[in-house]
Amino acid sequence: MTLRLYDLAAAEPERRFSPYCWRSRLALAHKGLEVETIPWRFTEKAVIAPSGQGLVPVLVDGERWLSDSWTIANYLEDAYPDRPSLFGGAAARSLSRYYSTFADGLVAAIFPFIALDIFDRIAAQDRDYFRTSREKRVGMTLEAFVADRTAKLPAFRAGLTPLRRVLTTQPYLGGDAPLYADYAMFGPFQWARCISPFALLEEDDPVRLWRDRLLDRFDGLARRSPAYDA
Amino acid sequence: MTLRLYDLAAAEPERRFSPYCWRSRLALAHKGLEVETIPWRFTEKAVIAPSGQGLVPVLVDGERWLSDSWTIANYLEDAYPDRPSLFGGAAARSLSRYYSTFADGLVAAIFPFIALDIFDRIAAQDRDYFRTSREKRVGMTLEAFVADRTAKLPAFRAGLTPLRRVLTTQPYLGGDAPLYADYAMFGPFQWARCISPFALLEEDDPVRLWRDRLLDRFDGLARRSPAYDA
């Protein structure tokens, strides 16, 4: 039975941009599992109500409804143990948790660059919800929030120094091949790439080259999705 | 043949405070290897010249001289494979690299709080070297550098959010027991604790509780060393 993944979509249903959904999509691909991705909008809370909450990714596997990208990754690893390991062993699973949590902070760090681009590209039905909830969170209008984004760029890029250093010594965080830690950290960059033309990373940045290697995995799964730097 | 580790010491030879040496000491303890630690001062470059550079930790194992905490950790894992694994497997070793690199940034983040406390406690022979090299690096006097440290504390503590979140869900970064990723991240906190009375972490901070669990490992190896919050 094919798995189903509720996957955040912009106005165009094929433009999928959630940083958390991308983690799950790459985790599913790593496990070699077929999945039907269903375009979902922020305001379609009722559709995913069986998951017990209102955010995507939501994965449906038979009778099971799962939410939260970390929970989904652990479920896939445990439910499909004969497939390639997503974490790389017990110790690596524990060590992957920090990557996932750190990458959640990366989402917050990237948001000041792309907040208005998201608003401009999401479905009409989502706009009031998005503007109201995000402006409350950041304490100002989306326009004011992104106004000085170019000035913020050097500090953002400097904050990637540890990631950059590691990726100059090994091709992936997981070593010679990617693991869930890579997908967890990739999600925020793919989010930005899919929804905003703003150039977060310089073309020769080792972080960007790593991102590009991940775009090519699984027959270009992440590269084939609509984005702004193709 | 007992291993030897050149270990940075303050004015009192028993006050060992290098964040990088502490990584190596816990790595050696994790492997169950006996080591003779030799107090070393910043200016004793000639003593460690056989390592081909001028910084500690320097580990001497028979005829081999090794430097750099990451190199030493990898050497111990490979040279003593029958001892408990320091990384937790091949994938976990790759994933540990980011922790080590990120923790190097933590050293830089902690330095503005303890720079003058280090100066006050190091050996007389090291003071000119330390003041001159560090003031050149930070672009001001040590006194000016630490003057507003209390104001910087909230931002420093906020930056530990991902680490704090992970440590509320599992006792160690490595899971139920510590691995090299833990020792790599512990080093900077033990550095501060050994050389400065400044309270970097609140008493109930999960990061501090994790630090305290690591102080108790290996019969309290890190707790028994002279420090300021005993």
Coordinates of C-alpha atoms in Angstrom, one line a residue:
Chain A
M1 CA 0.0 0.0 0.0
T2 CA 1.5 3.3 -1.0
L3 CA 2.3 5.8 1.7
R4 CA 0.7 9.3 1.6
L5 CA 2.4 12.5 2.7
Y6 CA 0.6 15.8 3.1
D7 CA 3.0 18.3 1.7
L8 CA 2.8 22.0 2.0
A9 CA 2.1 23.7 -1.4
A10 CA 2.2 27.2 -2.7
A11 CA -0.4 28.7 -5.0
E12 CA 0.8 26.3 -7.7
P13 CA 0.1 22.9 -6.3
E14 CA 3.4 21.5 -7.6
R15 CA 5.5 24.1 -5.7
R16 CA 6.3 22.3 -2.5
F17 CA 8.3 24.3 0.0
S18 CA 8.1 23.2 3.6
P19 CA 11.5 22.7 5.2
Y20 CA 10.0 19.9 7.3
C21 CA 8.2 18.2 4.5
W22 CA 11.4 18.1 2.5
R23 CA 13.1 16.2 5.3
S24 CA 10.4 13.6 5.2
R25 CA 10.5 13.3 1.4
L26 CA 14.2 12.7 1.4
A27 CA 13.9 10.3 4.3
L28 CA 11.3 8.3 2.3
A29 CA 13.5 8.3 -0.8
H30 CA 16.5 7.2 1.3
K31 CA 14.4 4.2 2.4
G32 CA 13.3 3.6 -1.1
L33 CA 9.7 3.9 -0.2
E34 CA 7.1 5.1 -2.8
V35 CA 5.0 7.9 -1.5
E36 CA 2.0 9.9 -2.9
T37 CA 2.5 13.5 -2.0
I38 CA -0.7 15.4 -1.5
P39 CA -0.6 19.2 -1.9
W40 CA -1.8 20.8 1.3
R41 CA -2.3 24.4 2.3
F42 CA -1.8 26.0 5.8
T43 CA -5.5 26.5 6.3
E44 CA -6.5 22.9 5.5
K45 CA -6.3 21.8 9.1
A46 CA -9.4 19.6 8.8
V47 CA -7.8 17.3 6.2
I48 CA -5.0 16.3 8.6
A49 CA -7.1 16.3 11.8
P50 CA -6.6 12.5 12.2
S51 CA -3.0 13.2 13.0
G52 CA -4.1 15.0 16.1
Q53 CA -2.5 18.3 15.2
G54 CA -2.5 20.9 12.4
L55 CA 1.0 21.0 10.8
V56 CA 2.7 19.1 8.0
P57 CA 4.5 16.8 7.3
V58 CA 1.8 14.3 8.0
L59 CA 2.5 10.7 6.9
V60 CA -0.2 8.1 6.5
D61 CA 1.0 4.5 6.4
G62 CA -2.0 2.2 6.3
E63 CA -4.0 3.0 9.4
R64 CA -1.3 5.1 11.0
W65 CA -1.2 8.9 10.9
L66 CA 2.1 10.4 11.9
S67 CA 3.3 14.0 12.3
D68 CA 6.5 15.9 13.1
S69 CA 9.5 15.3 10.9
W70 CA 11.7 13.8 13.6
T71 CA 8.9 11.3 14.7
I72 CA 8.4 10.4 11.0
A73 CA 12.1 9.7 10.5
N74 CA 12.2 7.5 13.6
Y75 CA 9.0 5.7 12.5
L76 CA 10.5 5.0 9.0
E77 CA 13.7 3.7 10.5
D78 CA 11.9 1.3 12.9
A79 CA 9.1 0.2 10.6
Y80 CA 11.3 -0.5 7.6
P81 CA 14.5 -1.9 9.2
D82 CA 15.5 -3.9 6.1
R83 CA 15.8 -0.8 4.0
P84 CA 19.0 1.4 4.0
S85 CA 19.5 2.9 7.5
L86 CA 18.4 6.5 7.6
F87 CA 20.5 7.4 10.7
G88 CA 23.5 5.0 10.4
G89 CA 23.1 3.1 13.7
A90 CA 22.0 3.7 17.3
A91 CA 24.7 6.2 18.2
A92 CA 24.3 8.0 15.0
R93 CA 20.5 8.2 15.6
S94 CA 21.1 9.9 18.9
L95 CA 23.7 12.2 17.3
S96 CA 21.2 13.1 14.6
R97 CA 18.8 14.7 17.0
Y98 CA 21.0 17.8 17.5
Y99 CA 21.2 18.3 13.7
S100 CA 17.4 18.2 13.5
T101 CA 17.0 20.7 16.4
F102 CA 19.8 22.9 15.2
A103 CA 18.2 23.0 11.7
D104 CA 14.9 24.2 13.3
G105 CA 16.9 27.2 14.4
L106 CA 18.1 27.5 10.8
V107 CA 14.5 27.9 9.7
A108 CA 14.2 30.8 12.1
A109 CA 17.5 32.3 10.8
I110 CA 16.4 32.1 7.2
F111 CA 12.8 33.4 7.7
P112 CA 13.9 37.1 7.7
F113 CA 15.1 36.7 4.2
I114 CA 12.2 35.0 2.6
A115 CA 9.1 35.9 4.7
L116 CA 7.6 38.2 2.1
D117 CA 8.5 35.9 -0.8
I118 CA 6.5 33.2 0.9
F119 CA 3.5 35.5 1.3
D120 CA 3.6 36.5 -2.3
R121 CA 3.6 32.9 -3.5
I122 CA 1.2 31.0 -1.3
A123 CA -2.4 30.2 -2.2
A124 CA -4.9 33.0 -1.8
Q125 CA -6.8 31.1 0.9
D126 CA -3.6 31.0 3.1
R127 CA -2.6 34.6 2.9
D128 CA -4.6 36.1 5.8
Y129 CA -3.6 33.2 8.0
F130 CA 0.1 33.4 7.1
R131 CA 0.3 37.2 7.5
T132 CA -1.5 37.4 10.8
S133 CA 0.2 34.5 12.4
R134 CA 3.7 35.4 11.2
E135 CA 3.4 39.2 11.9
K136 CA 2.3 38.3 15.4
R137 CA 5.3 36.1 15.8
V138 CA 7.9 38.6 14.6
G139 CA 6.2 41.7 16.0
M140 CA 6.1 43.7 12.8
T141 CA 4.8 43.7 9.3
L142 CA 6.3 41.2 6.8
E143 CA 7.4 44.2 4.7
A144 CA 9.3 45.7 7.6
F145 CA 10.7 42.3 8.6
V146 CA 12.5 41.8 5.3
A147 CA 13.4 45.4 4.6
D148 CA 17.0 45.2 5.8
R149 CA 17.6 41.6 4.7
T150 CA 20.6 42.4 2.6
A151 CA 22.3 43.9 5.6
K152 CA 21.6 40.8 7.6
L153 CA 23.2 38.5 5.0
P154 CA 26.9 38.6 6.2
A155 CA 25.9 37.6 9.7
F156 CA 23.8 34.8 8.4
R157 CA 26.5 33.4 6.2
A158 CA 29.1 33.8 9.0
G159 CA 26.8 31.7 11.3
L160 CA 27.2 28.8 8.8
T161 CA 31.0 28.6 9.5
P162 CA 31.0 25.3 11.4
L163 CA 28.8 23.7 8.7
R164 CA 31.0 25.1 6.0
R165 CA 34.2 23.8 7.6
V166 CA 32.8 20.3 8.0
L167 CA 31.6 20.3 4.4
T168 CA 35.1 21.2 3.1
T169 CA 36.5 18.0 4.7
Q170 CA 33.7 15.5 3.9
P171 CA 31.0 15.5 1.1
Y172 CA 28.1 15.0 3.5
L173 CA 27.5 15.4 7.2
G174 CA 27.0 11.6 7.2
G175 CA 30.3 11.1 5.5
D176 CA 30.7 9.8 2.0
A177 CA 26.9 9.4 1.6
P178 CA 24.1 11.4 3.1
L179 CA 22.1 10.5 6.2
Y180 CA 19.2 11.9 8.0
A181 CA 21.4 14.6 9.5
D182 CA 22.0 15.9 5.9
Y183 CA 18.3 15.9 5.1
A184 CA 17.4 17.7 8.3
M185 CA 19.9 20.5 7.6
F186 CA 19.0 20.5 3.9
G187 CA 15.3 21.2 4.5
P188 CA 15.7 24.9 5.4
F189 CA 17.9 25.6 2.3
Q190 CA 15.5 23.8 0.0
W191 CA 12.6 25.7 1.6
A192 CA 14.3 29.0 0.7
R193 CA 15.2 27.8 -2.8
C194 CA 11.7 26.7 -3.7
I195 CA 9.9 29.8 -2.5
S196 CA 12.3 32.7 -2.9
P197 CA 14.7 34.0 -5.6
F198 CA 16.8 35.6 -2.9
A199 CA 20.4 34.4 -3.1
L200 CA 21.1 33.1 0.5
L201 CA 24.4 31.4 -0.4
E202 CA 27.2 32.4 -2.7
E203 CA 27.7 30.1 -5.7
D204 CA 31.0 28.7 -4.5
D205 CA 30.1 28.3 -0.9
P206 CA 30.8 24.7 0.3
V207 CA 27.4 24.8 1.9
R208 CA 25.8 25.5 -1.5
L209 CA 27.8 22.8 -3.2
W210 CA 26.7 20.3 -0.5
R211 CA 23.1 21.5 -1.1
D212 CA 23.5 21.0 -4.8
R213 CA 24.8 17.4 -4.3
L214 CA 21.7 16.7 -2.3
L215 CA 19.6 18.2 -5.1
D216 CA 21.0 15.5 -7.3
R217 CA 20.3 12.5 -5.1
F218 CA 17.4 10.2 -5.8
D219 CA 17.4 11.0 -9.5
G220 CA 17.2 14.7 -8.8
L221 CA 14.1 14.5 -6.6
A222 CA 14.7 17.8 -4.9
R223 CA 16.0 19.5 -8.0
R224 CA 13.0 18.6 -10.2
S225 CA 10.6 20.4 -7.9
P226 CA 9.8 24.0 -8.9
A227 CA 12.4 26.5 -7.5
Y228 CA 14.0 29.8 -8.2
D229 CA 17.7 29.0 -8.9
A230 CA 17.5 26.3 -11.5
Chain B
M1 CA 54.0 1.9 27.8
T2 CA 52.0 4.7 29.3
L3 CA 50.8 7.5 27.0
R4 CA 51.8 11.0 27.7
L5 CA 49.6 14.1 27.2
Y6 CA 50.9 17.7 27.3
D7 CA 48.1 19.5 29.1
L8 CA 47.7 23.2 29.4
A9 CA 48.2 24.4 33.0
A10 CA 47.6 27.7 34.8
A11 CA 50.0 29.1 37.4
E12 CA 49.2 26.2 39.7
P13 CA 50.4 23.1 37.7
E14 CA 47.4 21.1 38.8
R15 CA 44.9 23.6 37.3
R16 CA 44.3 22.2 33.8
F17 CA 42.0 24.3 31.6
S18 CA 42.4 23.9 27.9
P19 CA 39.0 23.1 26.2
Y20 CA 40.9 21.0 23.7
C21 CA 43.0 19.1 26.2
W22 CA 39.9 18.2 28.1
R23 CA 38.4 16.5 25.0
S24 CA 41.5 14.4 24.8
R25 CA 41.5 13.5 28.4
L26 CA 37.9 12.3 28.3
A27 CA 38.6 10.5 25.1
L28 CA 41.5 8.6 26.7
A29 CA 39.3 7.8 29.7
H30 CA 36.5 6.6 27.5
K31 CA 39.0 4.2 25.9
G32 CA 40.2 3.1 29.4
L33 CA 43.7 4.2 28.6
E34 CA 46.2 5.3 31.2
V35 CA 47.8 8.6 30.5
E36 CA 50.4 10.7 32.2
T37 CA 49.4 14.3 31.9
I38 CA 52.3 16.8 31.8
P39 CA 51.6 20.4 32.8
W40 CA 52.5 22.6 29.9
R41 CA 52.5 26.4 29.5
F42 CA 51.7 28.5 26.4
T43 CA 55.3 29.5 26.0
E44 CA 56.8 26.1 26.2
K45 CA 56.8 25.6 22.5
A46 CA 60.1 23.8 22.4
V47 CA 58.9 21.0 24.6
I48 CA 56.3 19.9 22.0
A49 CA 58.3 20.7 18.9
P50 CA 58.5 17.0 17.9
S51 CA 54.7 17.3 17.2
G52 CA 55.5 19.7 14.4
Q53 CA 53.5 22.6 15.8
G54 CA 53.0 24.7 19.0
L55 CA 49.6 24.0 20.5
V56 CA 48.3 21.4 22.9
P57 CA 46.9 18.8 23.3
V58 CA 49.9 16.8 22.2
L59 CA 49.7 13.1 22.7
V60 CA 52.8 10.9 22.8
D61 CA 52.2 7.2 22.2
G62 CA 55.5 5.4 22.0
E63 CA 57.3 7.0 19.1
R64 CA 54.2 8.8 17.8
W65 CA 53.6 12.5 18.5
L66 CA 50.1 13.7 17.7
S67 CA 48.4 17.0 17.9
D68 CA 44.9 18.5 17.4
S69 CA 42.1 17.1 19.4
W70 CA 40.1 15.7 16.4
T71 CA 43.2 14.0 15.1
I72 CA 43.9 12.5 18.5
A73 CA 40.4 11.2 18.9
N74 CA 40.6 9.5 15.5
Y75 CA 44.0 8.1 16.3
L76 CA 42.7 6.6 19.6
E77 CA 39.7 5.1 17.9
D78 CA 41.8 3.5 15.2
A79 CA 44.8 2.5 17.2
Y80 CA 42.7 0.9 20.0
P81 CA 39.8 -0.7 18.2
D82 CA 39.2 -3.3 20.9
R83 CA 38.4 -0.7 23.5
P84 CA 34.9 1.0 23.8
S85 CA 34.1 2.9 20.6
L86 CA 34.6 6.6 21.1
F87 CA 32.4 7.7 18.2
G88 CA 29.8 4.9 18.0
G89 CA 30.4 3.6 14.5
A90 CA 31.4 4.9 11.1
A91 CA 28.4 7.1 10.5
A92 CA 28.5 8.4 14.0
R93 CA 32.2 9.3 13.5
S94 CA 31.3 11.4 10.4
L95 CA 28.4 13.0 12.4
S96 CA 30.8 13.8 15.3
R97 CA 32.8 16.1 13.1
Y98 CA 30.2 18.8 13.2
Y99 CA 30.0 18.7 17.0
S100 CA 33.8 19.2 17.2
T101 CA 33.7 22.1 14.7
F102 CA 30.7 23.7 16.3
A103 CA 32.3 23.4 19.7
D104 CA 35.3 25.3 18.4
G105 CA 32.9 28.2 17.8
L106 CA 31.7 27.7 21.4
V107 CA 35.2 28.4 22.6
A108 CA 35.1 31.8 20.7
A109 CA 31.6 32.5 22.2
I110 CA 32.8 31.8 25.7
F111 CA 36.1 33.8 25.5
P112 CA 34.5 37.2 26.0
F113 CA 33.3 36.1 29.4
I114 CA 36.6 34.6 30.8
A115 CA 39.4 36.2 28.9
L116 CA 40.6 38.3 31.8
D117 CA 40.1 35.5 34.3
I118 CA 42.5 33.4 32.2
F119 CA 45.1 36.2 32.2
D120 CA 44.8 36.5 36.0
R121 CA 45.4 32.8 36.6
I122 CA 48.0 31.7 34.1
A123 CA 51.7 31.3 34.9
A124 CA 53.8 34.6 35.0
Q125 CA 55.9 33.4 32.1
D126 CA 52.7 33.1 29.9
R127 CA 51.2 36.5 30.6
D128 CA 52.9 38.7 28.0
Y129 CA 52.3 36.1 25.3
F130 CA 48.7 35.6 26.2
R131 CA 47.8 39.3 26.5
T132 CA 49.6 40.3 23.3
S133 CA 48.3 37.5 21.1
R134 CA 44.7 37.7 22.4
E135 CA 44.5 41.5 22.4
K136 CA 45.6 41.4 18.8
R137 CA 43.0 38.8 18.0
V138 CA 40.1 40.7 19.6
G139 CA 41.2 44.1 18.7
M140 CA 41.1 45.7 22.2
T141 CA 42.4 45.2 25.7
L142 CA 41.3 42.2 27.7
E143 CA 39.8 44.6 30.2
A144 CA 37.7 46.3 27.6
F145 CA 36.8 42.9 26.0
V146 CA 35.2 41.6 29.2
A147 CA 33.7 44.9 30.5
D148 CA 30.2 44.3 29.3
R149 CA 30.1 40.5 29.7
T150 CA 27.0 40.4 31.9
A151 CA 25.1 42.2 29.1
K152 CA 26.3 39.5 26.6
L153 CA 25.1 36.6 28.8
P154 CA 21.4 36.4 27.6
A155 CA 22.5 36.2 24.0
F156 CA 25.1 33.5 24.8
R157 CA 22.5 31.4 26.7
A158 CA 19.9 31.8 24.0
G159 CA 22.5 30.5 21.5
L160 CA 22.5 27.2 23.4
T161 CA 18.9 26.6 22.7
P162 CA 19.3 23.7 20.3
L163 CA 21.8 22.0 22.7
R164 CA 19.4 22.6 25.6
R165 CA 16.5 21.1 23.7
V166 CA 18.3 17.9 22.8
L167 CA 19.5 17.5 26.4
T168 CA 16.0 17.7 27.7
T169 CA 15.1 14.6 25.6
Q170 CA 18.2 12.5 26.1
P171 CA 20.9 12.5 28.8
Y172 CA 23.8 12.8 26.4
L173 CA 24.3 13.9 22.8
G174 CA 25.4 10.3 22.2
G175 CA 22.2 8.9 23.7
D176 CA 22.1 7.1 27.0
A177 CA 25.9 7.2 27.4
P178 CA 28.4 9.8 26.3
L179 CA 30.4 9.7 23.1
Y180 CA 33.1 11.9 21.6
A181 CA 30.4 14.4 20.5
D182 CA 29.7 15.0 24.2
Y183 CA 33.4 15.4 25.1
A184 CA 33.9 17.8 22.2
M185 CA 31.1 20.0 23.4
F186 CA 31.9 19.6 27.1
G187 CA 35.5 20.9 26.6
P188 CA 34.5 24.6 26.3
F189 CA 32.3 24.5 29.4
Q190 CA 35.0 22.7 31.4
W191 CA 37.5 25.3 30.3
A192 CA 35.4 28.1 31.7
R193 CA 34.7 26.2 34.9
C194 CA 38.3 25.5 35.6
I195 CA 39.7 29.0 35.0
S196 CA 36.8 31.4 35.9
P197 CA 34.3 31.9 38.7
F198 CA 31.9 33.6 36.2
A199 CA 28.6 31.7 36.1
L200 CA 28.0 31.0 32.5
L201 CA 25.0 28.7 33.0
E202 CA 22.1 28.9 35.3
E203 CA 22.0 26.1 37.9
D204 CA 18.9 24.4 36.5
D205 CA 19.9 24.8 32.9
P206 CA 19.7 21.3 31.2
V207 CA 23.1 22.2 29.6
R208 CA 24.6 22.6 33.0
L209 CA 23.0 19.4 34.3
W210 CA 24.5 17.5 31.3
R211 CA 27.9 19.1 32.0
D212 CA 27.5 18.0 35.6
R213 CA 26.8 14.4 34.5
L214 CA 30.0 14.5 32.5
L215 CA 31.9 15.8 35.5
D216 CA 30.9 12.6 37.3
R217 CA 32.0 10.1 34.6
F218 CA 35.2 8.1 35.0
D219 CA 35.1 8.4 38.8
G220 CA 34.8 12.2 38.6
L221 CA 37.9 12.8 36.5
A222 CA 36.7 16.2 35.3
R223 CA 35.2 17.1 38.7
R224 CA 38.3 16.4 40.7
S225 CA 40.4 18.9 38.7
P226 CA 40.7 22.3 40.4
A227 CA 37.8 24.6 39.4
Y228 CA 35.6 27.4 40.6
D229 CA 32.1 26.0 41.1
A230 CA 32.8 23.0 43.2

